[in-house]
Coordinates of N, CA and C in Angstrom, one line a residue:
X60 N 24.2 -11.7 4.3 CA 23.1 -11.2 5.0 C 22.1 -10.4 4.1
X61 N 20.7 -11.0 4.6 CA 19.8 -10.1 3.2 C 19.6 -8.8 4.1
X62 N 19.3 -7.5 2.5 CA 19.2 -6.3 3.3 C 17.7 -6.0 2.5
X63 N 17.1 -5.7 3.1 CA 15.6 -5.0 2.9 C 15.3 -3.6 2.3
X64 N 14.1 -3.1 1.5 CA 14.4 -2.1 1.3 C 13.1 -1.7 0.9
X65 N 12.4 -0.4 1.9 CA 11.2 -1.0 1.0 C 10.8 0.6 0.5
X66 N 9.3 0.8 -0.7 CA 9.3 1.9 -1.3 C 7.5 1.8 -1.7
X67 N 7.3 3.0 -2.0 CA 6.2 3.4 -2.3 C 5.3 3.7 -1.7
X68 N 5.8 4.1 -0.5 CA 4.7 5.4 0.5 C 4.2 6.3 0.1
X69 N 3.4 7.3 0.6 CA 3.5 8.7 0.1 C 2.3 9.0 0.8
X70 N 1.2 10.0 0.4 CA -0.1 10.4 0.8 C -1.2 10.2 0.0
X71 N -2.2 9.6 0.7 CA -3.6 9.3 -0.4 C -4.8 9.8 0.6
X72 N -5.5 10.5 0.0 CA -6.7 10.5 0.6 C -7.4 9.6 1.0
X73 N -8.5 9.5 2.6 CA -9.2 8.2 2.6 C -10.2 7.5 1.7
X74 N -9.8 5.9 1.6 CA -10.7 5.6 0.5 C -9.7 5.1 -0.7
X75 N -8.2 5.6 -0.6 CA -7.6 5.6 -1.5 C -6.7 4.2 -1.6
X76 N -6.1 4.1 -2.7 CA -4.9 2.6 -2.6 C -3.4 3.5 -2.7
X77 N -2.9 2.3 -1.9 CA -1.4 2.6 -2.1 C -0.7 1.0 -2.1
X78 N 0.5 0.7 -2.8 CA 1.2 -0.2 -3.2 C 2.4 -0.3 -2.5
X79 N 2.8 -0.6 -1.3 CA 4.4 -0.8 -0.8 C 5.2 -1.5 -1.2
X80 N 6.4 -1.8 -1.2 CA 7.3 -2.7 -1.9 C 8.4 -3.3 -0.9
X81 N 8.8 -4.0 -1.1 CA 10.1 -4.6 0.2 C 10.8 -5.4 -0.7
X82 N 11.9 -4.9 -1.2 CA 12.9 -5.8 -2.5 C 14.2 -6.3 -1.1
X83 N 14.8 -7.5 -1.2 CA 15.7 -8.0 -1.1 C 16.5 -7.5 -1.7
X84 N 18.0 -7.5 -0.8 CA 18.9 -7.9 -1.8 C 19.6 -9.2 -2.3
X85 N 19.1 -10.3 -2.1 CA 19.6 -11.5 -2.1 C 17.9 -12.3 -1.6
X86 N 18.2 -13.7 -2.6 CA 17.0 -14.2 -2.2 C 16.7 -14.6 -0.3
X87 N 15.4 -14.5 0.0 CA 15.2 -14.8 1.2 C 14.8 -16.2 1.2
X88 N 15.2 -16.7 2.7 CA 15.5 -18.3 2.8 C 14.2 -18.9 2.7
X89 N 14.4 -20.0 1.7 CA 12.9 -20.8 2.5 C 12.7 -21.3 3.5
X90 N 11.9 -20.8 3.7 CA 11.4 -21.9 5.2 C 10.9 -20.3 5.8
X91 N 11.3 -19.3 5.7 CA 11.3 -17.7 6.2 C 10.1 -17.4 6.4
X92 N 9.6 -16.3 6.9 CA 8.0 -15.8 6.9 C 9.0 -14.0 6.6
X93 N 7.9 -13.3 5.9 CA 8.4 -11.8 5.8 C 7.4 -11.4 6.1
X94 N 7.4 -10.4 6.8 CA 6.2 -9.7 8.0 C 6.1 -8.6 7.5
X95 N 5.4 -7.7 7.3 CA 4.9 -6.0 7.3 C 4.1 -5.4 8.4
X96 N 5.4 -4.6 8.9 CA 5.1 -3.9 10.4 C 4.5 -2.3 10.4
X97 N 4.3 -1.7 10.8 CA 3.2 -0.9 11.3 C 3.5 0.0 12.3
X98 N 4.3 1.5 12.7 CA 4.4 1.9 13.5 C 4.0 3.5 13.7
X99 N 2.5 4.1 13.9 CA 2.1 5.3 13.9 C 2.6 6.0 15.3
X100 N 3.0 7.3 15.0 CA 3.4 8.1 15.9 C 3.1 7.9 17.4
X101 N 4.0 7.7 18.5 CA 3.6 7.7 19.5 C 3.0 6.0 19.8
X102 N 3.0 5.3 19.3 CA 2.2 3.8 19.3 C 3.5 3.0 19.2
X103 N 2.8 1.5 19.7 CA 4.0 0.6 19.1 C 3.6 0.3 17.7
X104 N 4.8 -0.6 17.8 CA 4.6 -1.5 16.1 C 4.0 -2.5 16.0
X105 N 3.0 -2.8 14.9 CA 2.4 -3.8 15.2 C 2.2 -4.6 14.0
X106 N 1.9 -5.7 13.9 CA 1.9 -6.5 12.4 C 0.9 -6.6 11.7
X107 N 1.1 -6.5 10.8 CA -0.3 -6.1 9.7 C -0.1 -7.1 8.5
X108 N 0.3 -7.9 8.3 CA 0.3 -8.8 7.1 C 1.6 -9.7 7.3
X109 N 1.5 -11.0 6.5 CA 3.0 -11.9 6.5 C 2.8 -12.9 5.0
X110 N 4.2 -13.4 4.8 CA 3.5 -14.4 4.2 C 4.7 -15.1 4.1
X111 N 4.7 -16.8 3.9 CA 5.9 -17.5 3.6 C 6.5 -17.5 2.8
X112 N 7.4 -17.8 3.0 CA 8.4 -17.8 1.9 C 8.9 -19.0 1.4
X113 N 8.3 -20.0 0.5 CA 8.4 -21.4 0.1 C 7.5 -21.5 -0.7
X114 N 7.5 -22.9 -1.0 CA 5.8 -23.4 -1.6 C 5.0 -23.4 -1.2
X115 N 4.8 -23.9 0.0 CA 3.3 -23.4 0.8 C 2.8 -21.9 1.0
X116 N 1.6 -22.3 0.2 CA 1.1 -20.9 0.1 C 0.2 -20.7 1.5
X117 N 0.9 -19.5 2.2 CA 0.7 -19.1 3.7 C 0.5 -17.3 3.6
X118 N -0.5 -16.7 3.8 CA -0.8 -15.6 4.0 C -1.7 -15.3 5.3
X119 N -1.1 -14.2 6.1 CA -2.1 -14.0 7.6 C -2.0 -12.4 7.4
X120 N -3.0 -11.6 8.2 CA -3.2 -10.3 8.5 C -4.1 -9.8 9.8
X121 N -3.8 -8.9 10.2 CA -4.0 -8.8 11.4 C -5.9 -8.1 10.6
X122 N -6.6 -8.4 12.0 CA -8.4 -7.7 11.6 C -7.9 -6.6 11.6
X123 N -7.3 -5.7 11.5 CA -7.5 -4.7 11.6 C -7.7 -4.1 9.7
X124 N -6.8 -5.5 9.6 CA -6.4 -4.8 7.8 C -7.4 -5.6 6.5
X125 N -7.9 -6.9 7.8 CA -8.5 -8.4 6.8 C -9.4 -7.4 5.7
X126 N -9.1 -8.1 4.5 CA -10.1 -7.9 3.8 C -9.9 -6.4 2.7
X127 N -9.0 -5.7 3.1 CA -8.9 -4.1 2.7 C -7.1 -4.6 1.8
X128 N -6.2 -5.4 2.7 CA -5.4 -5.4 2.3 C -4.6 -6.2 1.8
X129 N -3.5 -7.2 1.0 CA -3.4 -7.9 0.2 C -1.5 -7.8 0.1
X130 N -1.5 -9.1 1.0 CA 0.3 -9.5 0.6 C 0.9 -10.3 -0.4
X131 N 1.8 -10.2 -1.5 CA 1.9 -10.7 -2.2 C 3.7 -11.0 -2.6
X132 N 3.9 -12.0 -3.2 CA 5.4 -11.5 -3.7 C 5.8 -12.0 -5.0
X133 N 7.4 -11.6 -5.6 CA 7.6 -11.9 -6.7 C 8.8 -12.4 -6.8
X134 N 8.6 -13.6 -6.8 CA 9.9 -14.8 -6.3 C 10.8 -14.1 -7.2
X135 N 11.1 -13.6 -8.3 CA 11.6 -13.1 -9.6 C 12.5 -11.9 -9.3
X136 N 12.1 -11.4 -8.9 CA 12.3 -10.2 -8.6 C 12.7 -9.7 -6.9
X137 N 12.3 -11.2 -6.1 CA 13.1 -10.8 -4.7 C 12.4 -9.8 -3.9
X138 N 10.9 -9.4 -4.0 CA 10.2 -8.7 -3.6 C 8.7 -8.9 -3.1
X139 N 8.4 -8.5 -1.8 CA 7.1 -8.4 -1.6 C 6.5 -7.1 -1.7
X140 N 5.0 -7.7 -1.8 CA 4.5 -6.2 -2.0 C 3.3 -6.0 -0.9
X141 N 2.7 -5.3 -0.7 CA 1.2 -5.2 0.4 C 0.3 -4.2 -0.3
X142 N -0.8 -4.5 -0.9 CA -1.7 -3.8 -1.7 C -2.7 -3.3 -0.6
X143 N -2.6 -2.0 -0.4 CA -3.5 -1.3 0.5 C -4.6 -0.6 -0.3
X144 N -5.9 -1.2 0.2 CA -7.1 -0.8 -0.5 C -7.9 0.3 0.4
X145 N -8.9 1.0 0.3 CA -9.5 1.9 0.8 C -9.3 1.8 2.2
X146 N -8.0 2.6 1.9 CA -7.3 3.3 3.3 C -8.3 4.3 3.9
X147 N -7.8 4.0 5.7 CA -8.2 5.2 6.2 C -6.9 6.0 6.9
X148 N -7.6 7.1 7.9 CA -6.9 8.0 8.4 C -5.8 6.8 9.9
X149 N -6.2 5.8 10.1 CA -5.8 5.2 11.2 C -4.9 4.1 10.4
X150 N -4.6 3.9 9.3 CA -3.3 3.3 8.3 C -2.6 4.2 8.3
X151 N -2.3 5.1 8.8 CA -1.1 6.2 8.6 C -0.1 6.0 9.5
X152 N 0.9 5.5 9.1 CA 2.0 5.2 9.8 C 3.3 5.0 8.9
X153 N 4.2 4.8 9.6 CA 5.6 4.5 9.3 C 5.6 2.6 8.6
X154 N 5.3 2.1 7.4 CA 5.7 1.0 7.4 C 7.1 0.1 7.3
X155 N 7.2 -0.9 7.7 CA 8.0 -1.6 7.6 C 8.2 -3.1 7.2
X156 N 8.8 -4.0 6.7 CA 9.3 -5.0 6.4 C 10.4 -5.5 7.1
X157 N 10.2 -7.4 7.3 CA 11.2 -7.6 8.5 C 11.2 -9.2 8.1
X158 N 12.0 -10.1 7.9 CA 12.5 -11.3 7.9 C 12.7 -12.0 9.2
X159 N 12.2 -13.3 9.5 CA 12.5 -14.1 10.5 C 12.8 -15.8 10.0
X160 N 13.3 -16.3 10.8 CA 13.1 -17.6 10.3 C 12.1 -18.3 10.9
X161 N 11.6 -19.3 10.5 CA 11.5 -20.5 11.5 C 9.8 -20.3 10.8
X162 N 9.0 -19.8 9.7 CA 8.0 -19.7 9.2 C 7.2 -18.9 10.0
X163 N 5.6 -18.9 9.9 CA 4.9 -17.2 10.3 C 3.9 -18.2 11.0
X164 N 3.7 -19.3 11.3 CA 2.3 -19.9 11.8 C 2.7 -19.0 13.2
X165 N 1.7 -18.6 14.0 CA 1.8 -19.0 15.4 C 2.5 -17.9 15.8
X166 N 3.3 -17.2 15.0 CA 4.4 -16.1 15.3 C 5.0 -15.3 14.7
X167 N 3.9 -15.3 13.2 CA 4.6 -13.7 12.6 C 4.3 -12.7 13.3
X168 N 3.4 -12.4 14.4 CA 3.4 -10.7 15.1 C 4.7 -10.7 16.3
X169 N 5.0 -11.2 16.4 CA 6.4 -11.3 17.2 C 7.5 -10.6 16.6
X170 N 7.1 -9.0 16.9 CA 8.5 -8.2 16.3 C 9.9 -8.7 17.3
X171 N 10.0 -9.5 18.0 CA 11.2 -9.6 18.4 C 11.8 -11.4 17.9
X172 N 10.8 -11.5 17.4 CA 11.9 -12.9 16.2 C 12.1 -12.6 15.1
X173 N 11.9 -11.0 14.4 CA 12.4 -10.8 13.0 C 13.8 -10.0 13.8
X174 N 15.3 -10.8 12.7 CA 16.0 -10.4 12.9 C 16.6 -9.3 11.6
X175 N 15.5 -9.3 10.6 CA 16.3 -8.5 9.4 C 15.1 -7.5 9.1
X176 N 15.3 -6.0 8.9 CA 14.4 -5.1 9.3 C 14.9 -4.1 8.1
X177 N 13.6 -3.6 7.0 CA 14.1 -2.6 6.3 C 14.1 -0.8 7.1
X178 N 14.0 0.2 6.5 CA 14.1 1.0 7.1 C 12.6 1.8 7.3
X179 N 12.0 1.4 6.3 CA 10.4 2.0 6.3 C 10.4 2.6 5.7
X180 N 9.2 2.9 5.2 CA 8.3 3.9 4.7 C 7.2 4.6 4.8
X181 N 6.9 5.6 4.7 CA 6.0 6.4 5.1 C 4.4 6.4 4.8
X182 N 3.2 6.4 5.8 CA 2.1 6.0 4.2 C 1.3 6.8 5.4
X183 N 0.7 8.2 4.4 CA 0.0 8.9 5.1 C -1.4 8.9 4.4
X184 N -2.8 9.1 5.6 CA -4.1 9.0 5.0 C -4.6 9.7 5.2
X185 N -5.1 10.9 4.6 CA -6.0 12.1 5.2 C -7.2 12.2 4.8
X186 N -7.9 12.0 5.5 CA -9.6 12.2 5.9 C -10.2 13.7 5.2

């Protein structure tokens, strides 16, 4: 079973970048989509970026993030990353990473088909 693990939260003023991380412990399956979830205080969770896991180069993000934010991975290394660009105060939340099968068309925001979930990290934005 893969375990997730992700890092590089912290606090940035608005306007600022921050860099998250999500390392495997074991490579994740092709065919997979890995999702980056999103859960501010008191709100649900919601999905903010995906991308496949294969050859096909597949990347999706929710409007909320289009354009500010950037998923990426490093087959090498067993890790995705999410490059958060001129954050605001309404990016502050708890993030998370989560594995599903069956690829991201149509149904990476479906937190109830990822069955493998890191623990989060924290990513605060102060105005």
């Amino acid at each position: 079973e893969v375990h997730l693990v992700e890092s590089g939260g912290g606090s940035v003023q608005s306007g600022g970048s921050l860099r998250v991380s999500c390392a495997a412990s074991d490579n994740v399956p092709t065919g997979s989509c890995l999702g980056w979830f999103r859960q501010p205080p008191g709100k649900e969770r919601e999905g903010v970026a995906a991308i496949y896991i294969g050859s096909v180069n597949y990347r999706a993000y929710s409007d909320s993030v289009k354009g500010r934010f950037a998923i990426s991975r490093d087959n090498a290394k067993n890790t995705v990353y999410l490059q958060m660009n001129s954050l605001k105060s309404e990016d502050s939340a708890v993030y998370s990473c989560a594995v599903k099968l069956g690829g991201c068309t149509g149904t990476w925001t479906r937190t109830d088909l990822y069955k493998t979930w890191g623990q989060g990290t924290q990513v605060t934005v102060s105005s």
